[in-house]
mmCIF file of C-alpha atoms and ligand atoms in Angstrom:
data_model
loop_
_atom_site.group_PDB
_atom_site.id
_atom_site.type_symbol
_atom_site.label_atom_id
_atom_site.label_comp_id
_atom_site.label_asym_id
_atom_site.label_seq_id
_atom_site.Cartn_x
_atom_site.Cartn_y
_atom_site.Cartn_z
ATOM 1 C CA MET A 56 -33.997 11.888 -12.852
ATOM 2 C CA PRO A 57 -30.909 8.966 -12.631
ATOM 3 C CA ASP A 58 -27.741 9.606 -13.350
ATOM 4 C CA THR A 59 -27.868 8.034 -17.051
ATOM 5 C CA GLN A 60 -28.166 9.837 -20.394
ATOM 6 C CA ARG A 61 -30.505 8.492 -22.448
ATOM 7 C CA THR A 62 -29.557 7.752 -26.943
ATOM 8 C CA VAL A 63 -32.360 7.660 -29.050
ATOM 9 C CA SER A 64 -31.880 5.913 -32.645
ATOM 10 C CA THR A 65 -34.033 6.254 -35.797
ATOM 11 C CA GLY A 66 -37.128 4.276 -36.738
ATOM 12 C CA LYS A 67 -37.604 1.784 -34.030
ATOM 13 C CA GLN A 68 -37.025 3.571 -30.233
ATOM 14 C CA ILE A 69 -34.079 1.839 -28.545
ATOM 15 C CA LEU A 70 -33.538 3.389 -25.275
ATOM 16 C CA SER A 71 -30.059 2.789 -23.751
ATOM 17 C CA LYS A 72 -28.683 3.606 -20.506
ATOM 18 C CA GLN A 73 -25.127 5.220 -20.545
ATOM 19 C CA PRO A 74 -23.224 6.314 -17.643
ATOM 20 C CA SER A 75 -23.156 10.345 -17.624
ATOM 21 C CA THR A 76 -19.768 11.603 -18.121
ATOM 22 C CA ARG A 77 -20.928 14.611 -16.395
ATOM 23 C CA LEU A 78 -19.319 15.608 -12.787
ATOM 24 C CA GLY A 79 -21.708 14.578 -10.444
ATOM 25 C CA TYR A 80 -21.941 13.617 -6.467
ATOM 26 C CA ARG A 81 -20.140 10.056 -6.757
ATOM 27 C CA HIS A 82 -16.943 11.773 -7.976
ATOM 28 C CA LEU A 83 -16.984 14.553 -5.431
ATOM 29 C CA ALA A 84 -17.413 11.137 -2.699
ATOM 30 C CA ALA A 85 -14.544 9.263 -4.843
ATOM 31 C CA VAL A 86 -11.848 12.311 -4.666
ATOM 32 C CA THR A 87 -13.021 13.197 -0.594
ATOM 33 C CA LEU A 88 -12.144 9.295 -0.294
ATOM 34 C CA VAL A 89 -8.629 9.133 -1.697
ATOM 35 C CA GLY A 90 -7.914 12.203 -0.664
ATOM 36 C CA THR A 91 -8.871 11.166 3.192
ATOM 37 C CA TYR A 92 -6.828 7.606 2.314
ATOM 38 C CA VAL A 93 -3.654 9.670 1.241
ATOM 39 C CA VAL A 94 -3.434 11.571 4.871
ATOM 40 C CA MET A 95 -3.714 8.566 6.279
ATOM 41 C CA LEU A 96 -0.822 7.324 4.459
ATOM 42 C CA LEU A 97 0.887 10.429 5.146
ATOM 43 C CA GLY A 98 0.032 10.273 9.067
ATOM 44 C CA ALA A 99 2.234 6.669 9.002
ATOM 45 C CA TYR A 100 4.561 8.121 7.093
ATOM 46 C CA THR A 101 5.535 11.254 9.259
ATOM 47 C CA SER A 102 4.799 8.519 12.724
ATOM 48 C CA ALA A 103 7.859 5.999 10.898
ATOM 49 C CA ILE A 104 10.248 8.786 10.462
ATOM 50 C CA GLY A 105 9.695 9.468 14.187
ATOM 51 C CA ALA A 106 7.907 13.241 13.183
ATOM 52 C CA GLY A 107 5.115 12.812 15.266
ATOM 53 C CA LEU A 108 6.486 15.736 17.425
ATOM 54 C CA SER A 109 8.620 17.515 14.531
ATOM 55 C CA CYS A 110 5.634 20.386 15.117
ATOM 56 C CA PRO A 111 6.347 20.718 19.029
ATOM 57 C CA ASP A 112 3.092 23.102 18.984
ATOM 58 C CA TRP A 113 -0.356 22.909 18.407
ATOM 59 C CA PRO A 114 -2.214 23.717 15.506
ATOM 60 C CA THR A 115 0.687 25.972 14.913
ATOM 61 C CA CYS A 116 4.367 25.002 13.947
ATOM 62 C CA TYR A 117 6.717 26.704 16.186
ATOM 63 C CA GLY A 118 3.829 29.006 16.746
ATOM 64 C CA THR A 119 4.200 30.219 13.141
ATOM 65 C CA TRP A 120 1.185 28.605 10.189
ATOM 66 C CA VAL A 121 4.087 27.630 7.763
ATOM 67 C CA PRO A 122 7.591 27.410 9.502
ATOM 68 C CA PHE A 123 9.493 26.928 6.237
ATOM 69 C CA LEU A 124 8.782 31.173 5.748
ATOM 70 C CA GLN A 125 11.639 31.478 8.330
ATOM 71 C CA PRO A 126 14.581 29.491 7.788
ATOM 72 C CA ASP A 127 16.014 29.647 11.606
ATOM 73 C CA ILE A 128 13.040 27.673 12.345
ATOM 74 C CA VAL A 129 14.104 24.888 10.540
ATOM 75 C CA ALA A 130 17.697 25.035 11.162
ATOM 76 C CA ASN A 131 17.477 25.346 14.822
ATOM 77 C CA SER A 132 15.668 22.523 15.272
ATOM 78 C CA PRO A 133 16.119 19.139 16.547
ATOM 79 C CA TYR A 134 14.597 17.618 13.607
ATOM 80 C CA SER A 135 15.086 17.255 10.126
ATOM 81 C CA ALA A 136 13.036 19.340 7.081
ATOM 82 C CA LEU A 137 11.671 16.589 6.161
ATOM 83 C CA GLN A 138 10.189 15.345 9.081
ATOM 84 C CA ILE A 139 8.665 18.899 9.983
ATOM 85 C CA PHE A 140 7.356 19.231 6.199
ATOM 86 C CA ALA A 141 5.585 15.060 6.747
ATOM 87 C CA GLU A 142 4.023 16.596 10.006
ATOM 88 C CA TRP A 143 3.058 20.384 8.382
ATOM 89 C CA ALA A 144 1.663 18.391 5.277
ATOM 90 C CA HIS A 145 -0.331 16.213 7.137
ATOM 91 C CA ARG A 146 -1.966 19.113 9.129
ATOM 92 C CA GLY A 147 -2.305 20.897 5.906
ATOM 93 C CA LEU A 148 -3.436 18.015 3.980
ATOM 94 C CA ALA A 149 -6.233 16.949 6.821
ATOM 95 C CA MET A 150 -7.495 20.553 6.768
ATOM 96 C CA ILE A 151 -8.588 20.456 2.858
ATOM 97 C CA VAL A 152 -9.360 16.793 3.379
ATOM 98 C CA GLY A 153 -11.868 18.444 6.319
ATOM 99 C CA PHE A 154 -13.624 20.639 3.941
ATOM 100 C CA LEU A 155 -13.745 17.706 1.564
ATOM 101 C CA ILE A 156 -15.656 15.662 4.113
ATOM 102 C CA LEU A 157 -17.749 18.955 5.128
ATOM 103 C CA GLY A 158 -18.835 18.824 1.173
ATOM 104 C CA THR A 159 -19.178 15.715 0.843
ATOM 105 C CA ALA A 160 -21.957 15.143 3.772
ATOM 106 C CA ILE A 161 -23.753 18.690 2.815
ATOM 107 C CA ALA A 162 -23.889 17.550 -0.833
ATOM 108 C CA ALA A 163 -25.579 13.876 0.455
ATOM 109 C CA TRP A 164 -28.221 15.607 2.683
ATOM 110 C CA ARG A 165 -29.110 17.874 -0.321
ATOM 111 C CA THR A 166 -29.457 15.204 -3.266
ATOM 112 C CA HIS A 167 -29.109 11.839 -1.378
ATOM 113 C CA ARG A 168 -31.843 12.098 1.142
ATOM 114 C CA ASP A 169 -33.457 9.160 -0.890
ATOM 115 C CA SER A 170 -30.363 6.930 0.236
ATOM 116 C CA PRO A 171 -30.164 6.398 3.748
ATOM 117 C CA LEU A 172 -26.687 4.589 3.051
ATOM 118 C CA VAL A 173 -25.310 7.364 1.918
ATOM 119 C CA VAL A 174 -26.680 10.127 3.801
ATOM 120 C CA TRP A 175 -26.235 8.128 7.470
ATOM 121 C CA SER A 176 -21.832 7.126 6.356
ATOM 122 C CA ALA A 177 -21.640 10.634 5.024
ATOM 123 C CA THR A 178 -22.829 12.062 8.467
ATOM 124 C CA LEU A 179 -20.816 8.943 10.090
ATOM 125 C CA ALA A 180 -17.673 10.744 8.511
ATOM 126 C CA ILE A 181 -18.423 14.286 9.476
ATOM 127 C CA VAL A 182 -19.147 13.342 12.830
ATOM 128 C CA LEU A 183 -16.252 11.992 13.637
ATOM 129 C CA LEU A 184 -13.881 14.869 12.323
ATOM 130 C CA PRO A 185 -13.944 17.651 14.929
ATOM 131 C CA ILE A 186 -13.111 14.407 17.293
ATOM 132 C CA GLN A 187 -10.174 13.342 14.663
ATOM 133 C CA VAL A 188 -8.793 16.858 14.451
ATOM 134 C CA LEU A 189 -8.813 16.584 18.781
ATOM 135 C CA LEU A 190 -6.844 13.719 18.932
ATOM 136 C CA GLY A 191 -4.159 14.816 16.585
ATOM 137 C CA GLY A 192 -4.069 17.878 18.716
ATOM 138 C CA LEU A 193 -3.797 15.761 21.659
ATOM 139 C CA THR A 194 -1.688 13.229 19.511
ATOM 140 C CA VAL A 195 0.883 16.530 19.572
ATOM 141 C CA THR A 196 0.267 18.114 23.024
ATOM 142 C CA ARG A 197 0.244 14.894 24.865
ATOM 143 C CA ASP A 198 3.768 13.493 23.781
ATOM 144 C CA LEU A 199 2.338 10.525 21.355
ATOM 145 C CA GLN A 200 0.789 9.303 24.354
ATOM 146 C CA PRO A 201 -0.109 5.044 22.950
ATOM 147 C CA PHE A 202 -3.386 5.409 23.619
ATOM 148 C CA ILE A 203 -4.566 8.897 22.174
ATOM 149 C CA VAL A 204 -2.044 7.450 19.030
ATOM 150 C CA THR A 205 -4.141 4.682 18.449
ATOM 151 C CA THR A 206 -7.775 6.377 19.069
ATOM 152 C CA HIS A 207 -5.985 9.052 16.449
ATOM 153 C CA LEU A 208 -5.557 5.862 14.029
ATOM 154 C CA GLY A 209 -9.201 3.754 14.933
ATOM 155 C CA VAL A 210 -10.922 7.116 14.300
ATOM 156 C CA ALA A 211 -9.381 7.321 10.565
ATOM 157 C CA THR A 212 -10.249 3.756 9.941
ATOM 158 C CA LEU A 213 -13.883 4.621 10.762
ATOM 159 C CA ILE A 214 -13.808 7.547 8.648
ATOM 160 C CA LEU A 215 -12.349 5.980 5.644
ATOM 161 C CA LEU A 216 -15.124 2.994 6.243
ATOM 162 C CA GLY A 217 -17.686 5.716 6.513
ATOM 163 C CA LEU A 218 -16.344 7.228 3.124
ATOM 164 C CA THR A 219 -16.025 4.005 1.164
ATOM 165 C CA ILE A 220 -19.869 3.221 1.730
ATOM 166 C CA THR A 221 -20.572 6.689 0.673
ATOM 167 C CA THR A 222 -18.896 6.467 -2.581
ATOM 168 C CA VAL A 223 -19.813 2.911 -3.491
ATOM 169 C CA VAL A 224 -23.134 3.416 -2.830
ATOM 170 C CA ALA A 225 -22.848 6.987 -4.736
ATOM 171 C CA TRP A 226 -21.683 4.800 -7.308
ATOM 172 C CA ILE A 227 -24.133 1.804 -7.749
ATOM 173 C CA ARG A 228 -27.059 4.108 -8.013
ATOM 174 C CA ALA A 229 -25.310 6.654 -10.926
ATOM 175 C CA GLN A 230 -25.431 3.277 -12.876
ATOM 176 C CA ASN A 231 -28.992 2.163 -12.108
HETATM 177 C C1 HEM B 77 -8.816 13.549 8.571
HETATM 178 C C2 HEM B 77 -8.076 14.148 9.073
HETATM 179 C C3 HEM B 77 -6.657 13.476 9.701
HETATM 180 C C4 HEM B 77 -6.491 11.995 9.820
HETATM 181 C C5 HEM B 77 -7.675 11.031 8.749
HETATM 182 C C6 HEM B 77 -5.743 10.902 9.981
HETATM 183 C C7 HEM B 77 -4.827 10.515 10.163
HETATM 184 C C8 HEM B 77 -4.246 10.209 10.929
HETATM 185 C C9 HEM B 77 -3.433 8.433 11.140
HETATM 186 C C10 HEM B 77 -3.735 7.637 9.848
HETATM 187 C C11 HEM B 77 -2.401 8.380 11.339
HETATM 188 C C12 HEM B 77 -0.737 7.594 11.497
HETATM 189 C C13 HEM B 77 -1.114 6.594 12.409
HETATM 190 C C14 HEM B 77 -0.069 5.439 12.828
HETATM 191 O O1 HEM B 77 0.437 5.083 12.008
HETATM 192 O O2 HEM B 77 0.081 5.184 14.033
HETATM 193 C C15 HEM B 77 -1.985 9.734 11.711
HETATM 194 C C16 HEM B 77 -0.703 9.974 12.379
HETATM 195 C C17 HEM B 77 -0.858 11.237 12.875
HETATM 196 N N1 HEM B 77 -1.921 12.431 12.796
HETATM 197 FE FE1 HEM B 77 -3.012 12.219 11.949
HETATM 198 N N2 HEM B 77 -5.006 12.665 11.030
HETATM 199 C C18 HEM B 77 -5.749 13.730 10.419
HETATM 200 C C19 HEM B 77 -5.468 14.593 11.415
HETATM 201 C C20 HEM B 77 -4.599 15.256 11.965
HETATM 202 C C21 HEM B 77 -4.850 16.185 12.647
HETATM 203 C C22 HEM B 77 -5.670 17.664 12.473
HETATM 204 C C23 HEM B 77 -3.366 16.535 13.632
HETATM 205 C C24 HEM B 77 -2.974 17.500 14.227
HETATM 206 C C25 HEM B 77 -1.860 18.200 14.927
HETATM 207 C C26 HEM B 77 -2.878 15.248 13.179
HETATM 208 C C27 HEM B 77 -1.283 15.164 13.832
HETATM 209 C C28 HEM B 77 -0.836 13.463 14.107
HETATM 210 C C29 HEM B 77 0.050 13.087 14.274
HETATM 211 C C30 HEM B 77 0.891 14.026 15.518
HETATM 212 C C31 HEM B 77 0.410 11.845 13.957
HETATM 213 C C32 HEM B 77 1.866 11.491 14.245
HETATM 214 C C33 HEM B 77 1.555 10.221 15.122
HETATM 215 C C34 HEM B 77 2.904 9.238 15.751
HETATM 216 O O3 HEM B 77 4.157 10.517 16.203
HETATM 217 O O4 HEM B 77 2.622 8.500 16.060
HETATM 218 N N3 HEM B 77 -3.743 14.243 12.182
HETATM 219 N N4 HEM B 77 -3.321 10.736 11.975
#
């Protein structure tokens, strides 16, 4: 059943299709796409303010998940609170977005099997995600090695491309 509502008028039966306002797969895909874009922007900001190593370890930051709970960590760091926050937030948001990408891929297989474009573009994103997380970790542990930083950007772009296809096709299908 397409994602539409049918309205029937009295007398002559007129069927008109209107896009449903119900929350559906296309909304999940759109939120995931926008979230991924925000993670990328935050990553670029982190890089631009020289904060790539402001959390010097990985996956924790100064050996803790929330460094701001221990004020001496921030006070004794050679990096500013803003720099530490940018890198920490980039990681944290990436984790949330990671779950969204997982949900988008699982839901694609459950609800859009008849659309290879939706299924395979969402699958591309979820397959690339662990590689991207690993590259993010290596970005830190290998001291911002240019090849790793560049590959981290390249894989992010491919994930965004996959999610863009997922979202656009899901919205087009909902109109039909
Ligand atoms: C969905 C997952 C992620 C996406 C889409 C993503 C994307 C990006 C992007 C686009 C940049 C900017 C690259 C540049 O301007 O050259 C960046 C920077 C960065 N990312 Fe990620 N990232 C993700 C996850 C992670 C994770 C899990 C870590 C873990 C440490 C991480 C660590 C970093 C670091 C340290 C930088 C700054 C690199 C520098 O200073 O040049 N990223 N990320």
